[in-house]
Amino acid sequence: MAAAAASSVPGLQADCEELLGAFQEADTVRFERFAELWRERRFHTIFYGRIRALERNKLTKKTLELAQQYFLPPYAFQIRVGALYLLYGLYNTQLCQPKQKIRIALKDWPEILKFQQDLIDSQHYDAAYIFRTLRLARAFHFTAMPKLLNYRTKKKIPENEFKEEFKDPSNRVSSLITNDVLEELMNIHEHYQKMKCVISADKSQPDKALSLIKDEFVVTLKDITLEHQEWQQKRMKLFLNAKEADEVLNKKEEGTSLESEGSERASALARIKYKSYSAVVEASKSRRHRQVKLESSESGSDRKSPSRSKKNSRRPHPALRRGSLEFKGEMHAEKETVTQHIGMPIITEEDNSGEEELSLPKRRRR
Amino acid sequence: MLMSSDKEKDPEVIPEDSSLLTLRIRKKVLERREERIIVDRACRQETLAYEMESNAIGKRPDNPVDLVEEGELLLTLNIFYPVIFQKHKDHKPYQTVLVLGSQKLTELRDSISCVSDLQIGGEFSSQPDQAPEHISKDLYKSAFFYFEGIFYNDKRYPECRDLSRTVIEWSEAHDRGYGNLQSVKMEDYTFNDLSLKIGFPYLFCHQGNCEHIVIITDIRLIHHDDCLDRNLYPLLIKKHWLCTRKCFVCKMYTARVCSSPSLPYLHHPGLSCRLVNGFGYSKSSLGSVVCMLCIKVSHCKVKQTYLLRPKWPEAGQKVLDSFFVVVVHCTSSKGLRVPQDMQGQQCQVSAGIDAE
C-alpha cells in the first residue's frame, strides 16, 4: 500500500519560499520576471515522480493549500502578487485530471477582492489579468473554512513558520491611528473647543478652568505615529542588514552583532526582574492548597506585549515603568534566538542615554 | 504556456539535476525503494478509495430537472460507525458523504446504511430458511439527528416514535445546564435551514440505541466539476475498508456463515458463504463434531466421511458426484476413528448427503 502522506509535503515549503524570496529580491511585480524565475527552477516538475492518482490528488491539494496561504494578508504586497503567480503556475501545471482547485475561505474573499482592486488601481494589469484568468478557469472552491479538516491525532501537524521577511511588518499603531481616526479626533476636538467657548464668559476663548487637555494633542498623536513608523522601518532595515552580516560572519558572533547598548541594559533589567519575580513565597501549611505558582511572562506572549506597552505608554507612570521593563526583557530574550518580532519604541521617562535609537523628546505627562 | 518547458515530457521521471528540494527528497525515496526492491503497487484499498472519490466527478443528469443549480451548497459529512471502544482505540472508522444544502435531512437518514438496520430479531437457528424477510430497518423506523441543541425526529411514518423525548425529559428534570433542548420534525428541514459548526460532533441515533457521530468537515459552493446530478446525492465518497474473509470451501464468495466448533487443528472458525444442511450445519447431532470442513461422520464402519473441496454441489445433487474427499481429521464423540493410512487419501464417501 502506498505510504501514508505526511501531513505536509517535505521540502515544498522551502521551495516555495525560495522562489518567492527570489521574486521579492527582483523587486518587481511583473509576471515576465516571475515566469523567468519559474522556468529557471523548472518548477512545473514539482509534480513529477511516480505518483499514483490518489496520492497525486492529495499532494496537489496540499501544494495549492500551501501556496494559497501566501496569497492572503499579512504578507507584503509583492509576496502576495508572487503567490498569485505561483498559484497560477501550479494550477496550470498540475497533473491531476480533473484539476484540483484552490480553496478560498469566505472570510478571505473580501480581502482578495480588495487586493484585485488595488492591482487594477496601481495598473499592475498583468497580475489582474492572471487573477481574472484563474477565475474564468473556475480554479477556486469557495469554502467556509480555509483548510479542509482532517483527523490526524497521532501525527503532530507542524506549525508553519513562515519567513519573517515576507510579512509586512505588523504596524499596529498605524492601523489604530489611521487618517480617518485622526480626522475624526480633530473634528471632535474642534467641536469641543467650540462648546467650551460657548459656555465660557469670554466667547472668543474658553475659560482657564476648562482647559483640561492639551490643545495640540491630535497633532502630537500624528507626529508620534509617524515617528513610530519611521522607527520601525529603520529597525527592519537594521535587522535585515544584521541578518545578512550574520550569514557571512561566524555563528558565534550572532548574538553580539545584534545587540545594541539598549539591550544590554535591557538584559540587566531583565535579570533583576527575573530575580525578584522568581522568588515565590511558600504558602504556609494551613494554606497549602493555595500554593503560589510562578508564571513566566516570557512564554510566547508576543502579541500581548505591544498592546500592553502601548496602553501603558498612555497612562501615568507606575504601570509604565513595569511595562517597559517587562517588554525589554522579552525583547532581549527573543533577540538571542531569532528576532521574530520588532519591538516597539518605548517612550520612557528614564535616562535615555542607553537608547540611541529612541530619540524621542521627553513629554510632560499629566 | 509560459510554464512548461519542452525538455521533460515524461512526468514519471524526476529530472536529474533538479534544484527543487521537494524533488530531491522524492527522488531519494524512490531510490531507496529500488535499492530494497520494494514494489509499490496500488492495493485494493487504494483502488477502492480512489474509485469512490472520483466516481461521480463531472456527472450530469439525463433529466435537466435534476441538475443541481448554481449557488447550491455542498456539505461533506463524516458519519462514524458505532464505536466499539476496544476495537476502535487507534482510529474511529467512518464513511464520508456529500450532501446538498437543499436536501432534506430525511434524505440523508435514508442513505445512512448501518448494520444494525439489517438485523432480524428472534431466534431462528433451527429453521434458518424460515427467518422472516423483514429487517429491523422496516420494523423500527424512528431516528433522530441532533444539531445544535435541536433534535430532528423522523416522523414520516405513524409508527415512528420520538426517541429524543427521553433525553429532553432527562435534561429538564433537573437543572443540568444543557439549556433548552427542542424537538422538531426531520422532514421539515433542509440543510440550508440549519446553523452548523464545522468539526463539531453531532449525533444520529436510530434503532433506539444505535448512535453515530456525525461531523461536518467542509461546506463549499457547488462547482462546475462536481457531480451535478441531484439524484446521486447524498453521495458516498469514502467508506471504511472492512476486512472480509472468504468462504473456506469455494474461496470465491465472502463468508457469511460461521459455524463452530471447528476442527481442532484449524485456527479459524468454519466460514462458509452459505448454509447447507449437513455441511457444517446440522441441528441433529449424531454425536459428531460438526464443522465446515468435515461432513458429519457417517455410520459406515470402514470408510468415514470427510470433505473438503471448493465446489458447492448443485441443489439435489448428491455429494458423491461433486466432491472428491480428502481424509483430514475427524473427531466425534462416538469414538469413530480414522485409520491412519487413510489420511490424506482420496476415498469414497459412503453416505451421500443431499445438498439443499
XYZ file of C-alpha atoms in Angstrom:
722
model
C 0.000 0.000 0.000
C 1.288 3.423 -0.782
C 2.972 5.185 2.056
C 0.649 7.395 4.003
C 1.118 11.005 3.048
C 2.843 13.123 5.597
C 0.787 15.950 6.881
C 2.909 18.276 4.802
C 4.867 17.715 1.676
C 8.550 17.555 2.614
C 10.627 20.246 1.043
C 7.737 22.061 -0.543
C 7.696 24.988 1.801
C 11.401 25.541 1.288
C 10.998 25.524 -2.461
C 8.078 27.937 -2.448
C 9.806 30.297 -0.080
C 12.928 30.203 -2.165
C 11.007 31.130 -5.272
C 9.046 33.859 -3.544
C 12.194 35.157 -1.942
C 13.871 35.405 -5.308
C 10.835 37.191 -6.637
C 10.898 39.607 -3.740
C 14.519 40.352 -4.402
C 13.850 41.001 -8.017
C 11.831 43.893 -6.653
C 9.248 43.879 -9.350
C 5.742 42.563 -9.755
C 5.947 41.784 -13.416
C 4.807 38.390 -14.492
C 7.613 38.038 -17.007
C 10.118 38.195 -14.226
C 8.254 35.591 -12.251
C 7.986 33.364 -15.258
C 11.727 33.567 -15.762
C 12.347 32.546 -12.200
C 9.843 29.758 -12.576
C 11.450 28.456 -15.713
C 14.901 28.666 -14.156
C 13.825 26.343 -11.466
C 11.640 24.251 -13.736
C 9.048 24.490 -11.043
C 6.489 22.587 -13.033
C 8.436 19.412 -12.340
C 7.394 19.619 -8.722
C 4.581 17.219 -9.509
C 6.826 14.683 -11.190
C 7.861 11.344 -9.867
C 5.985 8.090 -9.968
C 2.899 9.085 -8.076
C -0.352 7.284 -8.462
C -3.645 9.054 -8.836
C -4.863 9.025 -5.246
C -1.571 10.206 -3.848
C -1.223 12.783 -6.578
C -4.591 14.303 -5.734
C -3.591 14.666 -2.108
C -0.216 16.085 -2.998
C -1.652 18.661 -5.355
C -4.236 19.688 -2.808
C -1.553 20.254 -0.209
C 0.634 22.160 -2.655
C -2.156 24.511 -3.586
C -3.090 24.933 0.056
C 0.440 25.929 0.932
C 0.739 28.382 -1.932
C -2.652 29.848 -1.145
C -1.522 30.846 2.320
C 0.955 33.284 0.870
C -1.789 34.907 -1.118
C -3.531 36.378 1.890
C -2.631 39.109 4.336
C -0.476 39.720 6.396
C 2.031 39.179 3.645
C 3.622 42.042 1.808
C 2.136 43.172 -1.468
C 4.915 41.808 -3.549
C 4.726 38.433 -1.900
C 1.020 38.312 -2.476
C 1.442 39.033 -6.151
C 4.140 36.374 -6.269
C 1.767 33.953 -4.592
C -0.878 34.733 -7.168
C 1.554 33.895 -9.949
C 2.639 30.802 -8.088
C -0.953 29.642 -7.752
C -1.481 30.280 -11.442
C 1.566 28.262 -12.320
C 0.772 25.383 -10.006
C -2.848 25.239 -11.042
C -1.978 25.033 -14.696
C 0.910 22.632 -14.490
C -0.712 20.132 -12.158
C -1.101 16.632 -13.461
C -4.413 15.739 -11.864
C -7.354 15.182 -14.056
C -9.768 16.883 -13.303
C -7.744 19.655 -11.794
C -7.586 20.219 -8.071
C -8.952 23.576 -7.049
C -7.736 26.394 -4.882
C -9.677 26.792 -1.670
C -10.662 30.280 -0.651
C -12.498 30.814 2.595
C -15.456 33.118 2.855
C -13.723 35.413 5.290
C -10.780 35.936 2.948
C -12.773 36.736 -0.109
C -13.379 40.465 0.552
C -9.662 40.949 1.102
C -8.884 39.245 -2.130
C -11.338 41.426 -3.979
C -9.751 44.435 -2.378
C -6.382 43.143 -3.481
C -7.624 42.803 -7.003
C -8.913 46.342 -6.919
C -5.523 47.516 -5.670
C -3.866 45.752 -8.549
C -6.073 47.445 -11.051
C -5.677 50.821 -9.417
C -1.912 50.574 -9.373
C -2.020 49.479 -13.009
C -0.482 46.075 -12.485
C -2.586 44.779 -15.263
C -0.694 41.578 -15.742
C -1.434 40.458 -12.212
C -5.060 41.485 -12.531
C -5.270 39.555 -15.775
C -3.793 36.465 -14.184
C -6.345 36.628 -11.420
C -9.147 37.045 -13.877
C -7.900 34.092 -15.871
C -7.946 31.921 -12.783
C -11.477 32.939 -12.023
C -12.635 32.270 -15.537
C -10.969 28.891 -15.445
C -13.037 28.115 -12.358
C -9.962 27.447 -10.340
C -11.477 28.302 -6.990
C -13.546 26.449 -4.498
C -15.443 28.869 -2.320
C -15.441 27.273 1.074
C -16.450 28.074 4.585
C -13.103 27.264 6.154
C -9.679 27.631 4.577
C -8.295 24.241 5.496
C -10.038 21.012 4.843
C -10.495 19.229 8.144
C -8.638 16.070 8.675
C -8.157 13.980 11.721
C -4.604 13.095 12.490
C -4.486 12.761 16.164
C -1.230 10.886 16.213
C 0.951 12.989 13.992
C 1.782 16.465 15.077
C 0.890 18.984 12.462
C 3.935 21.211 12.297
C 3.323 24.862 12.885
C 4.012 26.688 9.710
C 6.634 29.204 10.447
C 6.797 31.494 7.572
C 9.651 33.727 6.854
C 9.542 36.987 8.628
C 10.790 38.917 5.645
C 7.739 38.023 3.684
C 5.426 39.588 6.105
C 4.577 43.195 6.172
C 5.806 44.463 9.496
C 2.764 44.450 11.659
C 2.103 48.049 12.285
C -0.472 48.097 14.983
C -0.034 51.746 15.818
C -0.772 52.976 12.355
C -3.625 50.538 11.935
C -5.189 52.019 15.030
C -4.365 55.644 14.444
C -5.421 55.911 10.834
C -6.097 59.033 8.907
C -9.797 58.647 9.474
C -9.354 58.355 13.170
C -7.147 61.416 13.278
C -9.581 63.395 11.233
C -12.425 62.464 13.454
C -10.432 63.265 16.548
C -9.655 66.649 15.070
C -13.311 67.299 14.412
C -14.337 66.271 17.870
C -11.562 68.363 19.322
C -12.696 71.464 17.458
C -16.252 70.865 18.399
C -15.205 70.509 21.988
C -13.285 73.752 21.882
C -16.262 75.498 20.418
C -18.530 74.157 23.094
C -16.157 75.338 25.740
C -16.119 78.786 24.207
C -19.870 78.892 24.064
C -20.300 78.226 27.730
C -17.473 80.464 28.834
C -17.758 84.047 29.859
C -15.389 85.242 27.191
C -16.775 83.982 23.875
C -13.519 84.013 21.995
C -11.665 81.583 24.126
C -12.528 79.020 26.747
C -12.204 79.640 30.457
C -8.981 78.792 32.136
C -10.818 76.474 34.416
C -11.969 74.440 31.450
C -8.591 73.730 29.986
C -8.241 70.123 30.956
C -6.497 68.704 27.943
C -3.592 69.573 25.769
C -4.778 71.605 22.823
C -2.346 70.212 20.380
C -2.798 66.609 21.227
C -4.120 65.479 17.864
C -1.130 66.855 16.051
C 1.144 65.332 18.622
C -0.524 61.988 18.170
C 0.021 62.145 14.461
C 3.659 63.008 14.943
C 4.163 60.129 17.301
C 2.596 57.732 14.859
C 4.792 58.912 12.018
C 7.868 58.674 14.114
C 6.943 55.204 15.121
C 6.582 54.151 11.531
C 9.920 55.596 10.597
C 11.497 53.943 13.545
C 10.011 50.636 12.558
C 11.324 50.872 9.039
C 14.744 51.770 10.257
C 14.590 48.869 12.617
C 13.599 46.496 9.862
C 16.488 47.619 7.706
C 18.824 47.227 10.595
C 17.557 43.744 11.213
C 17.936 42.784 7.575
C 21.412 44.193 7.366
C 22.359 42.493 10.520
C 20.951 39.252 9.257
C 22.967 39.474 6.075
C 26.033 40.250 8.022
C 25.331 37.288 10.197
C 25.295 34.931 7.346
C 28.768 35.990 6.449
C 30.193 36.052 9.920
C 30.680 33.216 12.285
C 27.676 31.954 14.087
C 29.161 32.701 17.455
C 29.144 36.351 16.738
C 25.462 36.442 16.016
C 24.485 37.482 19.441
C 26.884 40.365 19.720
C 26.309 41.882 16.303
C 22.646 42.239 17.004
C 22.886 43.581 20.462
C 22.949 47.253 20.956
C 23.626 49.134 24.135
C 19.974 49.354 24.831
C 19.545 45.665 25.066
C 22.499 45.290 27.379
C 20.645 47.453 29.760
C 17.547 45.507 28.969
C 19.276 42.304 29.893
C 20.430 43.764 33.189
C 16.930 44.918 33.950
C 15.580 41.580 32.882
C 17.908 39.830 35.270
C 16.831 41.975 38.160
C 13.235 41.484 37.297
C 13.662 37.766 36.961
C 15.260 37.529 40.354
C 12.513 39.478 42.005
C 9.704 37.717 40.260
C 11.009 34.250 40.601
C 11.066 34.383 44.341
C 7.839 32.699 45.187
C 6.602 32.733 48.710
C 5.841 29.313 50.024
C 2.374 29.205 51.418
C 2.062 28.078 54.986
C 0.950 24.573 55.686
C -2.549 25.651 56.518
C -2.900 27.135 53.073
C -1.019 24.546 51.141
C -3.887 24.091 48.736
C -3.291 27.585 47.554
C 0.336 27.493 46.632
C 1.560 30.386 44.618
C 2.522 29.356 41.111
C 5.212 31.098 39.174
C 4.023 32.127 35.785
C 6.528 33.229 33.272
C 5.701 36.390 31.457
C 8.051 35.467 28.672
C 6.097 32.496 27.483
C 5.207 33.251 23.923
C 3.045 36.234 24.605
C 4.317 38.047 21.601
C 1.109 39.662 20.827
C 0.305 40.816 24.275
C 3.319 42.951 24.845
C 2.957 45.620 22.195
C -0.573 46.385 23.204
C 0.382 46.232 26.810
C 3.192 48.680 26.498
C 1.145 50.825 24.221
C -1.587 51.019 26.765
C 0.996 51.709 29.399
C 2.547 54.470 27.450
C -0.712 56.340 27.506
C -1.294 56.023 31.200
C 0.617 57.644 34.013
C 3.828 56.272 35.370
C 3.532 53.392 37.757
C 2.310 50.897 35.235
C 4.569 52.291 32.565
C 7.833 51.537 34.144
C 6.935 47.979 34.779
C 5.544 47.565 31.310
C 8.667 48.805 29.651
C 10.862 46.638 31.818
C 8.911 43.534 31.051
C 8.887 44.318 27.447
C 12.582 44.955 27.239
C 13.249 41.702 28.920
C 11.176 39.923 26.391
C 12.806 41.785 23.583
C 16.163 40.645 24.731
C 15.176 37.063 25.169
C 13.885 36.951 21.675
C 16.896 38.587 20.153
C 19.067 35.859 21.398
C 17.221 33.371 19.340
C 15.796 34.793 16.145
C 14.116 38.105 16.310
C 10.680 37.239 15.235
C 9.159 40.400 16.390
C 10.053 44.012 16.003
C 9.886 45.715 19.318
C 8.087 48.933 19.749
C 9.832 52.107 20.672
C 9.427 52.740 24.298
C 8.618 56.165 25.471
C 10.306 56.184 28.791
C 10.787 58.759 31.423
C 14.098 57.325 32.449
C 17.509 58.376 31.440
C 17.717 57.708 27.747
C 21.455 57.580 27.457
C 21.446 53.928 26.638
C 18.810 54.138 23.957
C 20.452 55.614 20.945
C 17.770 54.770 18.516
C 14.938 56.142 20.517
C 15.471 59.817 20.210
C 12.048 60.835 21.294
C 11.806 64.006 23.250
C 10.551 63.791 26.743
C 6.998 64.699 27.189
C 5.242 66.203 30.071
C 2.566 63.967 31.290
C -0.419 64.906 33.245
C 2.078 28.122 -21.915
C 4.909 30.008 -20.445
C 5.374 27.477 -17.751
C 6.126 24.148 -19.204
C 9.442 23.540 -20.785
C 9.860 21.065 -23.595
C 12.670 19.098 -22.111
C 10.870 16.884 -19.680
C 7.978 15.202 -21.339
C 7.601 12.289 -19.013
C 6.024 13.132 -15.717
C 7.096 9.822 -14.313
C 10.745 10.630 -14.393
C 12.261 13.038 -11.949
C 14.803 15.197 -13.705
C 18.372 14.575 -12.729
C 19.628 17.994 -11.866
C 16.676 19.478 -10.123
C 17.114 22.445 -7.884
C 13.908 21.770 -6.038
C 14.198 20.285 -2.581
C 10.875 18.536 -2.928
C 12.092 16.595 -5.920
C 15.374 15.672 -4.330
C 13.573 14.223 -1.339
C 11.136 12.398 -3.535
C 13.928 11.008 -5.625
C 15.664 9.685 -2.553
C 12.549 7.857 -1.527
C 12.216 6.295 -4.942
C 15.842 5.284 -4.981
C 15.597 3.707 -1.594
C 12.650 1.725 -2.797
C 14.582 0.487 -5.758
C 17.528 -0.470 -3.638
C 15.444 -2.531 -1.359
C 13.328 -3.903 -4.163
C 10.158 -2.667 -2.572
C 7.374 -2.842 -5.040
C 4.843 -0.096 -4.758
C 1.573 -1.066 -6.341
C -1.938 0.078 -5.837
C -3.656 -2.260 -3.436
C -7.335 -2.965 -3.326
C -7.965 -0.417 -0.632
C -6.306 2.337 -2.591
C -8.138 1.445 -5.755
C -11.434 1.448 -3.954
C -10.739 4.734 -2.243
C -9.754 6.394 -5.485
C -12.693 4.988 -7.373
C -15.186 6.073 -4.779
C -13.751 9.533 -4.640
C -13.605 10.151 -8.335
C -16.535 8.101 -9.444
C -19.123 10.814 -9.570
C -16.985 13.706 -10.665
C -18.391 15.549 -13.604
C -21.583 13.540 -13.881
C -24.573 15.223 -15.425
C -28.150 14.057 -15.171
C -30.171 12.837 -18.103
C -33.140 14.819 -16.989
C -32.347 18.540 -16.820
C -34.776 18.895 -13.944
C -32.310 17.032 -11.795
C -29.491 19.411 -12.465
C -28.012 20.946 -9.367
C -28.238 24.682 -9.528
C -25.511 27.210 -9.222
C -25.108 28.559 -5.751
C -26.032 25.285 -4.143
C -24.079 24.371 -1.072
C -22.195 21.132 -0.801
C -21.571 19.704 2.634
C -19.116 16.963 3.423
C -20.153 14.841 6.375
C -18.216 12.173 8.165
C -20.583 9.630 9.606
C -18.870 7.403 12.057
C -19.706 3.797 12.683
C -20.996 2.997 16.135
C -17.983 2.987 18.341
C -16.656 -0.177 19.873
C -14.105 1.230 22.225
C -11.925 -1.833 22.373
C -11.650 -2.199 18.669
C -11.540 1.448 17.731
C -8.785 2.612 20.018
C -6.490 3.910 17.310
C -8.952 5.285 14.886
C -12.681 5.504 14.538
C -13.905 4.257 11.188
C -16.222 6.485 9.251
C -17.796 6.996 5.901
C -17.847 10.293 4.046
C -20.992 11.516 2.402
C -21.572 14.546 0.207
C -24.908 16.216 0.674
C -26.551 19.197 -0.986
C -27.738 22.139 1.031
C -31.231 21.961 -0.326
C -31.703 18.324 0.546
C -33.868 17.335 3.436
C -32.495 15.651 6.483
C -34.624 12.625 5.761
C -32.718 12.006 2.557
C -29.512 11.759 4.497
C -31.153 9.491 7.021
C -32.237 7.124 4.326
C -28.808 6.984 2.821
C -27.014 6.022 6.008
C -26.533 2.293 5.943
C -25.823 0.660 9.227
C -25.582 -2.989 10.037
C -27.992 -2.653 12.917
C -30.675 -1.906 10.375
C -30.225 -5.288 8.797
C -30.692 -7.305 11.896
C -33.517 -9.703 12.321
C -34.996 -10.074 15.718
C -35.662 -13.526 17.097
C -34.208 -16.997 17.261
C -34.286 -18.907 14.044
C -31.384 -21.248 14.199
C -33.477 -24.331 13.948
C -35.175 -23.147 10.826
C -32.828 -20.766 9.132
C -34.793 -20.707 5.938
C -37.878 -19.591 7.674
C -36.315 -16.461 9.074
C -38.578 -13.556 8.302
C -37.669 -11.328 5.448
C -38.246 -8.009 7.111
C -35.249 -6.449 8.741
C -35.051 -4.064 11.634
C -34.969 -1.112 9.328
C -38.561 -1.756 8.401
C -39.723 -2.500 11.883
C -38.162 0.277 13.854
C -38.273 3.369 11.816
C -37.595 6.027 14.393
C -34.450 8.060 14.190
C -33.218 11.476 15.054
C -30.446 13.893 14.303
C -29.098 16.190 16.934
C -27.730 19.513 15.708
C -27.045 22.482 17.909
C -29.463 21.764 20.682
C -32.339 20.652 18.494
C -33.461 17.085 17.947
C -34.772 16.423 14.451
C -37.016 13.387 14.718
C -38.127 11.293 11.818
C -41.911 11.428 11.896
C -42.802 10.340 8.426
C -44.495 7.129 9.442
C -47.105 6.639 12.118
C -45.011 4.074 13.906
C -42.113 6.467 14.358
C -41.592 7.446 17.915
C -39.882 10.411 19.370
C -36.643 8.903 20.581
C -35.372 12.187 21.834
C -38.117 12.583 24.350
C -36.179 10.644 26.925
C -33.208 12.916 26.629
C -35.262 16.078 26.742
C -37.163 14.945 29.791
C -33.946 13.992 31.484
C -32.356 17.351 30.832
C -35.418 19.199 32.003
C -35.800 17.141 35.149
C -33.039 18.947 36.933
C -31.002 21.933 36.029
C -28.267 20.064 34.263
C -27.007 23.032 32.355
C -27.912 21.849 28.893
C -30.121 24.743 28.077
C -33.216 24.459 26.083
C -33.382 21.281 24.033
C -36.060 21.204 21.408
C -37.616 18.525 19.312
C -38.825 19.087 15.761
C -39.647 17.046 12.698
C -36.835 15.939 10.482
C -38.786 16.048 7.252
C -39.469 19.777 7.539
C -35.879 20.850 7.443
C -33.183 21.023 4.863
C -29.522 21.505 5.487
C -29.792 25.105 4.411
C -32.061 25.777 7.372
C -29.569 24.609 9.916
C -26.790 26.551 11.512
C -23.878 24.223 11.926
C -20.374 24.158 13.245
C -17.656 22.601 11.189
C -15.747 19.899 13.005
C -18.184 19.709 15.885
C -19.571 16.254 16.628
C -23.299 15.851 16.194
C -25.399 12.746 16.642
C -27.531 10.447 14.578
C -29.471 7.862 16.521
C -31.633 5.091 15.168
C -32.924 1.712 16.258
C -33.350 3.146 19.698
C -29.783 2.939 20.766
C -27.549 2.782 17.714
C -25.649 6.048 17.759
C -23.474 7.512 15.066
C -21.378 10.586 15.458
C -21.764 12.972 12.544
C -19.136 15.589 11.838
C -19.284 18.174 9.117
C -15.853 18.648 7.640
C -16.451 21.044 4.827
C -19.030 23.368 3.372
C -18.491 24.913 -0.016
C -20.262 26.131 -3.070
C -21.007 23.655 -5.796
C -18.538 23.717 -8.628
C -18.705 23.064 -12.324
C -16.583 19.952 -11.998
C -18.678 18.340 -9.285
C -21.386 15.799 -9.861
C -24.437 17.810 -10.822
C -26.980 15.030 -10.770
C -29.304 15.637 -7.869
C -30.429 12.033 -7.737
C -26.987 10.820 -6.833
C -26.863 12.823 -3.643
C -26.278 12.022 -0.773
C -23.174 10.671 -2.398
C -20.887 8.244 -0.654
C -17.288 9.060 -1.418
C -15.384 7.225 1.227
C -16.088 4.060 3.050
C -14.181 2.325 5.722
C -12.450 -0.759 4.478
C -13.829 -3.823 6.149
C -11.677 -6.889 6.057
C -13.702 -9.765 4.766
C -12.970 -13.441 4.961
C -13.616 -15.737 2.114
C -15.632 -18.856 2.312
C -13.320 -21.689 3.077
C -14.967 -24.023 0.684
C -15.348 -22.143 -2.537
C -12.755 -19.467 -1.843
C -14.741 -17.138 -4.014
C -17.529 -15.614 -2.088
C -17.422 -13.763 1.156
C -18.195 -15.889 4.143
C -21.498 -15.218 5.758
C -21.907 -18.203 7.976
C -19.623 -19.077 10.755
C -20.003 -22.392 12.410
C -18.244 -23.645 15.409
C -16.598 -25.550 16.851
C -14.216 -26.199 14.090
C -11.684 -28.872 13.730
C -9.144 -28.536 16.437
C -6.159 -28.172 14.208
C -7.606 -25.345 12.256
C -7.072 -21.896 13.526
C -10.110 -20.242 12.201
C -13.769 -20.856 12.671
C -15.583 -22.564 9.918
C -16.607 -19.929 7.430
C -18.817 -20.505 4.505
C -20.838 -18.480 2.156
C -23.994 -20.347 2.630
C -25.766 -22.712 4.886
C -26.080 -26.185 3.647
C -27.755 -28.667 5.780
C -25.267 -31.249 6.711
C -22.315 -29.137 5.773
C -21.289 -27.656 8.971
C -24.811 -27.043 9.993
C -26.921 -29.666 11.414
C -29.493 -29.414 14.003
C -29.233 -33.017 14.796
C -26.077 -34.203 16.192
C -25.091 -37.674 15.573
C -22.636 -37.301 18.254
C -20.323 -35.799 15.781
C -18.380 -32.696 15.698
C -19.969 -30.662 13.059
C -17.745 -28.384 11.186
C -17.317 -26.795 7.909
C -14.716 -28.984 6.633
C -15.987 -32.230 7.685
C -19.268 -33.782 6.953
C -20.696 -35.430 9.840
C -19.283 -38.761 10.265
C -21.142 -41.453 8.531
C -22.053 -44.606 10.067
C -20.069 -46.701 7.828
C -17.594 -48.508 9.836
C -14.944 -48.763 7.275
C -14.997 -45.528 5.482
C -15.551 -42.359 7.265
C -16.766 -39.296 5.544
C -14.926 -36.123 5.291
C -14.978 -33.316 2.970
C -13.030 -30.535 1.656
C -13.186 -29.151 -1.760
C -14.055 -25.973 -3.447
C -17.145 -26.727 -5.296
C -20.554 -26.400 -3.836
C -22.890 -29.069 -5.046
C -25.899 -28.159 -7.113
C -29.255 -28.489 -5.467
C -30.438 -32.011 -5.489
C -27.078 -33.322 -6.432
C -25.608 -35.917 -4.320
C -22.430 -35.154 -2.651
C -20.775 -38.131 -4.092
C -20.645 -36.684 -7.501
C -19.342 -33.294 -6.852
C -16.741 -33.834 -4.271
C -13.689 -35.727 -4.009
C -12.956 -36.013 -0.448
C -9.821 -35.996 1.401
C -9.365 -37.574 4.659
C -8.322 -34.911 7.018
C -9.142 -35.482 10.514
C -12.249 -36.082 12.331
C -13.314 -36.424 15.837
C -16.557 -37.478 17.183
C -17.885 -38.282 20.482
C -18.729 -41.694 19.346
C -15.143 -42.542 19.074
C -15.042 -43.353 15.427
C -11.542 -43.326 14.366
C -9.859 -42.550 11.145
C -7.405 -45.140 10.112
C -4.020 -43.614 9.822
C -3.307 -44.851 6.400
C -6.422 -43.247 5.101
C -5.414 -39.781 5.988
C -4.706 -37.573 3.064
C -6.012 -40.013 0.592
C -8.863 -39.852 -1.662
C -11.610 -42.093 -0.720
C -15.186 -42.719 -1.299
C -17.888 -41.118 0.561
C -20.151 -43.783 1.655
C -23.191 -41.928 2.741
C -24.495 -39.385 0.391
C -25.916 -36.293 1.785
C -28.278 -34.246 -0.182
C -27.428 -30.738 -0.938
C -30.009 -28.176 -0.135
